Coordinates of C-alpha atoms and ligand atoms in Angstrom, one line a residue:
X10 CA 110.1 101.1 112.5
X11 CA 106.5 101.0 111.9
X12 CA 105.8 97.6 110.0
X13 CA 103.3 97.3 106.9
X14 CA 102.4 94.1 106.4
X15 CA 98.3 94.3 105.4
X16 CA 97.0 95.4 101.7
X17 CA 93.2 95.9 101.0
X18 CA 92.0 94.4 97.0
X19 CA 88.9 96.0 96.4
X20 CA 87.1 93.3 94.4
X21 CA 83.2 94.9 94.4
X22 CA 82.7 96.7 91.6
X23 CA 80.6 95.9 88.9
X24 CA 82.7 96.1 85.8
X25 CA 80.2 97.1 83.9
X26 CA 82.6 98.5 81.2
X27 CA 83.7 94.7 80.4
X28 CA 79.8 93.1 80.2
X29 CA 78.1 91.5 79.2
X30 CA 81.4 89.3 80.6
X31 CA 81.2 90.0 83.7
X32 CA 77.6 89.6 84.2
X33 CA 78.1 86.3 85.7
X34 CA 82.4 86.2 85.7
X35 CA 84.2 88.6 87.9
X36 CA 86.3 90.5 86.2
X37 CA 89.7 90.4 88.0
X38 CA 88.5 86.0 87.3
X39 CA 89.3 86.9 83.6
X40 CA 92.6 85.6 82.2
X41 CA 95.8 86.9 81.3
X42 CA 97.0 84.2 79.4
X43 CA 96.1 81.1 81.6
X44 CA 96.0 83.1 84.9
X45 CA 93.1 84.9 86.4
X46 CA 93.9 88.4 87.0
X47 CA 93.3 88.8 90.2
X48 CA 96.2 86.0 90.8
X49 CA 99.1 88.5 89.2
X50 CA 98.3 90.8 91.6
X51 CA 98.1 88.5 94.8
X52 CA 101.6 87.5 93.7
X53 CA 102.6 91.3 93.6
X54 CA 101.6 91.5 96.6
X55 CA 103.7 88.7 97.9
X56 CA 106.6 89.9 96.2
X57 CA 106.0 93.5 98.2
X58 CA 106.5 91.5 101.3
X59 CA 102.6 92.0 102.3
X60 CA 101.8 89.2 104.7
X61 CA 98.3 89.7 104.9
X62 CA 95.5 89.7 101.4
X63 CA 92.1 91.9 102.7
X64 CA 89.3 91.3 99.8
X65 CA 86.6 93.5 99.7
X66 CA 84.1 91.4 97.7
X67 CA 80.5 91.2 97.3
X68 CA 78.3 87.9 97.2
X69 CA 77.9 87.4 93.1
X70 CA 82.3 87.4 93.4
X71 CA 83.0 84.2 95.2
X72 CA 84.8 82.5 92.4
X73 CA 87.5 85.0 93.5
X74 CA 87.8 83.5 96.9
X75 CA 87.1 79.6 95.5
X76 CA 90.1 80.2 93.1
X77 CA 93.2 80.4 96.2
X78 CA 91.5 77.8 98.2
X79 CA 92.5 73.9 98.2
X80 CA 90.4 72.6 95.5
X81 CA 90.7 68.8 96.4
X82 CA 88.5 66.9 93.9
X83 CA 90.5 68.6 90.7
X84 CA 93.7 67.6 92.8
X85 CA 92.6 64.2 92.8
X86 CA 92.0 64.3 89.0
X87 CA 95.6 65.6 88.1
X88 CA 97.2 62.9 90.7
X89 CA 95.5 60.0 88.8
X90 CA 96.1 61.4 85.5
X91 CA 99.8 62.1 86.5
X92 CA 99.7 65.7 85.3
X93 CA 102.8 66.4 87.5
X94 CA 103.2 70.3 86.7
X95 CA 99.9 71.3 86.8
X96 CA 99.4 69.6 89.8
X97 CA 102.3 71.5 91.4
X98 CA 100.6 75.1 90.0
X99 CA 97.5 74.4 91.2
X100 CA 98.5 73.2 94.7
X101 CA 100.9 76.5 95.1
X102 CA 97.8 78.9 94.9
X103 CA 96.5 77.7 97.6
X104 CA 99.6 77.1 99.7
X105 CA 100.7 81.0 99.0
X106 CA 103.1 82.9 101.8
X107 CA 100.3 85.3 102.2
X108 CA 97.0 84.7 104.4
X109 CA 93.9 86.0 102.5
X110 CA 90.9 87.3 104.4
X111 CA 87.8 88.8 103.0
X112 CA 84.5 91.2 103.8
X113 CA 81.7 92.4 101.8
X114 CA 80.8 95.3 100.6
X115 CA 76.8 95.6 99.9
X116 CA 76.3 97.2 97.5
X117 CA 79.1 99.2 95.3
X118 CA 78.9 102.4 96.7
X119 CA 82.6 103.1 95.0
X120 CA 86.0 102.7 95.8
X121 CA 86.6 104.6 98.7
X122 CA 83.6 103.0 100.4
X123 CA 84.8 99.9 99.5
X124 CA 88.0 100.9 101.0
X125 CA 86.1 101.7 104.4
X126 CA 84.8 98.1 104.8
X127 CA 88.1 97.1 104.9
X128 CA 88.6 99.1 108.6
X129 CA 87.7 96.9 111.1
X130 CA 90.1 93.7 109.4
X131 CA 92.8 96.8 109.4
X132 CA 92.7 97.7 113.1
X133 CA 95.0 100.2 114.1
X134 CA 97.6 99.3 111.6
X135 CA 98.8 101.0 107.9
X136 CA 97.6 99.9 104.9
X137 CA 98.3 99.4 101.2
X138 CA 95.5 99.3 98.6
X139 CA 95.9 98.0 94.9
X140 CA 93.4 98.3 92.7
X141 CA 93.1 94.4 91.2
X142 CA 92.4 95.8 87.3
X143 CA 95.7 97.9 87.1
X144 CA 97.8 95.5 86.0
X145 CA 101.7 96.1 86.0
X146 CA 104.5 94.8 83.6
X147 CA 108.1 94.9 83.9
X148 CA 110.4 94.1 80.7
X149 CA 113.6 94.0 83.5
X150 CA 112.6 92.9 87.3
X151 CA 109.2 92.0 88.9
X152 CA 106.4 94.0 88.6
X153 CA 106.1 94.4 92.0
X154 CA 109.1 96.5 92.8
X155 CA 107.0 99.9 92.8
X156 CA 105.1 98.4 95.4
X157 CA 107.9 97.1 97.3
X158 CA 109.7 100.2 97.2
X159 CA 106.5 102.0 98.8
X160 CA 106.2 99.4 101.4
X161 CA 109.8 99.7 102.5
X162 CA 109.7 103.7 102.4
X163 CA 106.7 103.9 104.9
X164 CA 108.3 101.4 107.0
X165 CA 111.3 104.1 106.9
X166 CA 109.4 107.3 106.8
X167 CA 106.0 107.0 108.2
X168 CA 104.7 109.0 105.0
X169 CA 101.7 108.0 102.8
X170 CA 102.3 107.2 99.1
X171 CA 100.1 106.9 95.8
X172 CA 101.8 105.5 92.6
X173 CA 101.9 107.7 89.9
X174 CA 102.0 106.8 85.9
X175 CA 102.2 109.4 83.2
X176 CA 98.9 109.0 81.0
X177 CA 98.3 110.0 77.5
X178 CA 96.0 112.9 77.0
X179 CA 93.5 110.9 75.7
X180 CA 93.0 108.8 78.9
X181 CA 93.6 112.0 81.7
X182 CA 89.9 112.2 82.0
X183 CA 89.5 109.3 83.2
X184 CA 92.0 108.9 86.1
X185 CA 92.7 110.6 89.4
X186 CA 95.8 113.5 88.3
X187 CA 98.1 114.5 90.8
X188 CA 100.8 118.0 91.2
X189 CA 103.6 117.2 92.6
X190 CA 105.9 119.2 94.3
X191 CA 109.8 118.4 94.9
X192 CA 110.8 116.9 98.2
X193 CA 115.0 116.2 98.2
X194 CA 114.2 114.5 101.5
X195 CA 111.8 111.4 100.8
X196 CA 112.7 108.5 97.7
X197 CA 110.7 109.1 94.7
X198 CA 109.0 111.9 92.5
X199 CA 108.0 114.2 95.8
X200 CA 105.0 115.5 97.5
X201 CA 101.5 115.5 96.5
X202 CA 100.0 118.8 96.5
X203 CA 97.0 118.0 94.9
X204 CA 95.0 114.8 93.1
X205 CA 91.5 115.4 91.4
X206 CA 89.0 112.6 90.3
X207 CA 88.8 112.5 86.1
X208 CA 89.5 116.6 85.9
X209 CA 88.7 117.8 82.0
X210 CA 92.2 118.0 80.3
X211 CA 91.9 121.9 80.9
X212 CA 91.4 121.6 84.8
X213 CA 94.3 118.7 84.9
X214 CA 97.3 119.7 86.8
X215 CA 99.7 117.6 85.3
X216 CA 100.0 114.0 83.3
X217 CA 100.8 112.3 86.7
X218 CA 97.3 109.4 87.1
X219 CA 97.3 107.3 90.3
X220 CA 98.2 104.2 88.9
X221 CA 96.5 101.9 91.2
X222 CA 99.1 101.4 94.2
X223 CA 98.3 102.8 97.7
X224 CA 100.0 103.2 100.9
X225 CA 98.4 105.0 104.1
X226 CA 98.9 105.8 107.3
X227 CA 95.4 104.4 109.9
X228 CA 93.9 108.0 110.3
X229 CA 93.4 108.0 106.1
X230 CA 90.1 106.2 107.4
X231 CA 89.2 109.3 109.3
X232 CA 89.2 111.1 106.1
X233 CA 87.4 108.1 104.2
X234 CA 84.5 108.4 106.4
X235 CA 84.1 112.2 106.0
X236 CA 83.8 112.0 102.3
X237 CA 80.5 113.1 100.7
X238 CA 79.3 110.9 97.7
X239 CA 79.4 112.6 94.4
X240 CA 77.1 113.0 91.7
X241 CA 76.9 109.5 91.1
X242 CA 76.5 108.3 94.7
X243 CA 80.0 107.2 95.4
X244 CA 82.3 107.4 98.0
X245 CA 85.9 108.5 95.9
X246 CA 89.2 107.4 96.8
X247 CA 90.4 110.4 95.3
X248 CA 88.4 112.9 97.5
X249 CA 89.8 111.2 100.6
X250 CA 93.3 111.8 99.8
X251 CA 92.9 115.2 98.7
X252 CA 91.5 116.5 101.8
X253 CA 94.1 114.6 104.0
X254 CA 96.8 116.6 101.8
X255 CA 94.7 119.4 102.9
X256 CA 94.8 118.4 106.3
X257 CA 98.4 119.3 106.5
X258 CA 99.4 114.8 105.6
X259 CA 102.1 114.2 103.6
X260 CA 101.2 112.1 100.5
X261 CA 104.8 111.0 98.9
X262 CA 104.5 110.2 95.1
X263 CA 106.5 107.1 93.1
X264 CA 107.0 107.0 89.4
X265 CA 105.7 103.8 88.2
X266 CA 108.1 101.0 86.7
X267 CA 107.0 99.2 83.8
X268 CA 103.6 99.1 82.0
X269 CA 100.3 99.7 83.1
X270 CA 97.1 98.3 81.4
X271 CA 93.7 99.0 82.8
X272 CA 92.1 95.3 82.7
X273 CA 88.2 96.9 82.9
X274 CA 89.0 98.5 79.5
X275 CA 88.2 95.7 76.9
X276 CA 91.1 97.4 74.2
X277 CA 93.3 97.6 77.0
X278 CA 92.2 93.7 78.6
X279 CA 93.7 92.8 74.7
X280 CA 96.7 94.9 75.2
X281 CA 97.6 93.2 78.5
X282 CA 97.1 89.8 76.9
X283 CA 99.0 90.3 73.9
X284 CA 101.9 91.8 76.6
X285 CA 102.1 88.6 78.4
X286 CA 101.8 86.4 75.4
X287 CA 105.0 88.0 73.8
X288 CA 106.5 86.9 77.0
X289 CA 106.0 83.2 76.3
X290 CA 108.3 81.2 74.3
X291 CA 105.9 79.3 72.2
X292 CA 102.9 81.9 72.4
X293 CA 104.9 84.4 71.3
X294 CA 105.7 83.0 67.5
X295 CA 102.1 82.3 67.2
X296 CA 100.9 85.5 67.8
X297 CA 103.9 87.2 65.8
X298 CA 103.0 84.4 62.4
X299 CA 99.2 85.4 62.8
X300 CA 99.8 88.9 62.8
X301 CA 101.8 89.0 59.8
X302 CA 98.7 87.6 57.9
X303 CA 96.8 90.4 58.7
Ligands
UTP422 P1 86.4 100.6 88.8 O1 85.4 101.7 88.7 O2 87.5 100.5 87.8 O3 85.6 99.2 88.6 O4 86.9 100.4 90.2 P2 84.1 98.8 88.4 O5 83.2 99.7 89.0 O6 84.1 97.4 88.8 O7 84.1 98.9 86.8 P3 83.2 99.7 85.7 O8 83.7 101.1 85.8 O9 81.8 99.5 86.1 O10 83.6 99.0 84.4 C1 88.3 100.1 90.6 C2 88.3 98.9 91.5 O11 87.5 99.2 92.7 C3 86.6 98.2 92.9 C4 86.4 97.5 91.6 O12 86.1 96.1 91.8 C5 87.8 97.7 90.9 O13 88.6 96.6 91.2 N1 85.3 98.7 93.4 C6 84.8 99.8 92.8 C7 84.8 98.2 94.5 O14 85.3 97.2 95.2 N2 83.6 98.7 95.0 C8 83.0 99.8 94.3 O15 81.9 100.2 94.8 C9 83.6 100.3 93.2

């Protein structure tokens, strides 16, 4: 059995779709509620059973990295003031069962090549990517249980896997789409034929968007490195996995469980708040007497 214990966070973009917040806030720092996003999904990744947090960050970002460690002075503060709770929440982030390493990516020459600086913290080993704005949410269970459920099938199987959510037609432009093909063999939807960066709704094989939830096998780097940049000067996930398919790889896709709301969309940032806030006993009447105002 082949263990996976190691998950890369790209954190280097520039979320330029959110500004002018994120000009000086990075954007997995903005809140879901009271939590920083960036938070829900280190605690996914716990839940998975990762042991191991690789950031891929980038020097105006280090409030990401500030946020999980000890923070002593505000400790201090909430110890004199006796703000028990708090003080308990605030000393867990940075006592977390997972370790938490980072490297920087220079400048954000897209995903995959932030993906790439990851390889020398990866060694030899598998890994698991999530993408830190994709944010999951489960009405039943934890929203890590697709990622779980990918972790323990390549421990299984050996076989890559991408996380697949059906998108509205609206929004297929601006994901990577994946065909599928049936595989009785493997947990999940089946194989991966084929994924293209944001096709036009006539060049889209299917519905199926990677939903931000990665696992791979070590020679994906191979591929990673052989991609050429695009128009835009980006290294693509997307482009990687598609010619490792080609390659003769298997690429296993899951169904995602739960909801899915793409934080670096400012509509969809709201959506994700107003989600957890109906999850809250007292937030949740609030929201529902304000609304019936309007
Ligand atoms: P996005 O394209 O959604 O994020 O990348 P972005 O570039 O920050 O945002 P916009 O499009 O300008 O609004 C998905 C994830 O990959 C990371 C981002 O931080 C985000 O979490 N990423 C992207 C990098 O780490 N490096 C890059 O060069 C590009």
């Amino acid at each position: 059995m082949k263990k996976l214990e190691k998950v890369i966070i790209p954190v280097a973009g520039l979320g330029t779709r959110m500004l002018p917040a994120t000009k000086a806030i990075p954007k997995e720092m903005l809140p879901i509620l009271n939590k920083p996003i960036i938070q829900y999904i280190v605690e996914e990744a716990i839940f998975a059973g990762f042991k191991e947090v690789i950031l891929v960050t980038h020097s105006s970002k280090y409030s990401i990295e500030n946020h999980f460690d000890k923070s002593f002075e505000l400790e201090a503060t909430l110890e004199k003031r006796v703000k028990r709770a708090t003080l308990k929440e605030i000393r867990n982030i940075s006592k977390l069962s997972i370790s938490i390493q980072s490297i920087r990516q220079g400048e954000a020459k897209g995903l995959g090549h932030a993906i790439l600086c990851a390889k020398t913290l990866i060694g030899k080993e598998p890994f698991a990517i999530v993408l830190p704005d994709m944010l999951i949410s489960k009405k039943n269970g934890n929203a890590g249980d697709s990622l779980k459920e990918m972790r323990l099938c390549f421990e299984k199987h050996e076989i890559s896997s991408v996380l697949l959510g059906k998108a509205k037609k609206a929004d297929i432009s601006k994901y990577g789409i994946a065909q599928i093909k049936n595989d009785s063999q493997l947990p999940g939807l089946g194989l991966i034929e084929k994924i293209i960066e944001k096709p036009s709704i006539n060049k889209a094989p299917s519905n199926l968007y990677a939903a931000g939830r990665y696992v791979f096998t070590n020679d994906f780097f191979k591929y990673l490195s052989k991609v050429k940049p695009d128009k835009f000067n980006e290294i693509q996930l997307t482009d990687a996995i598609d010619n490792y398919i080609k390659d003769g790889k298997k690429v296993n896709a899951f169904s995602l469980k739960g909801d899915l709301f793409d934080c670096g969309d400012n509509a969809e940032y709201i959506l994700a708040n107003l989600e957890y806030a109906m999850k809250h006993p007292v937030i949740k009447n609030k929201i529902k007497n304000y609304l019936k105002t309007k």
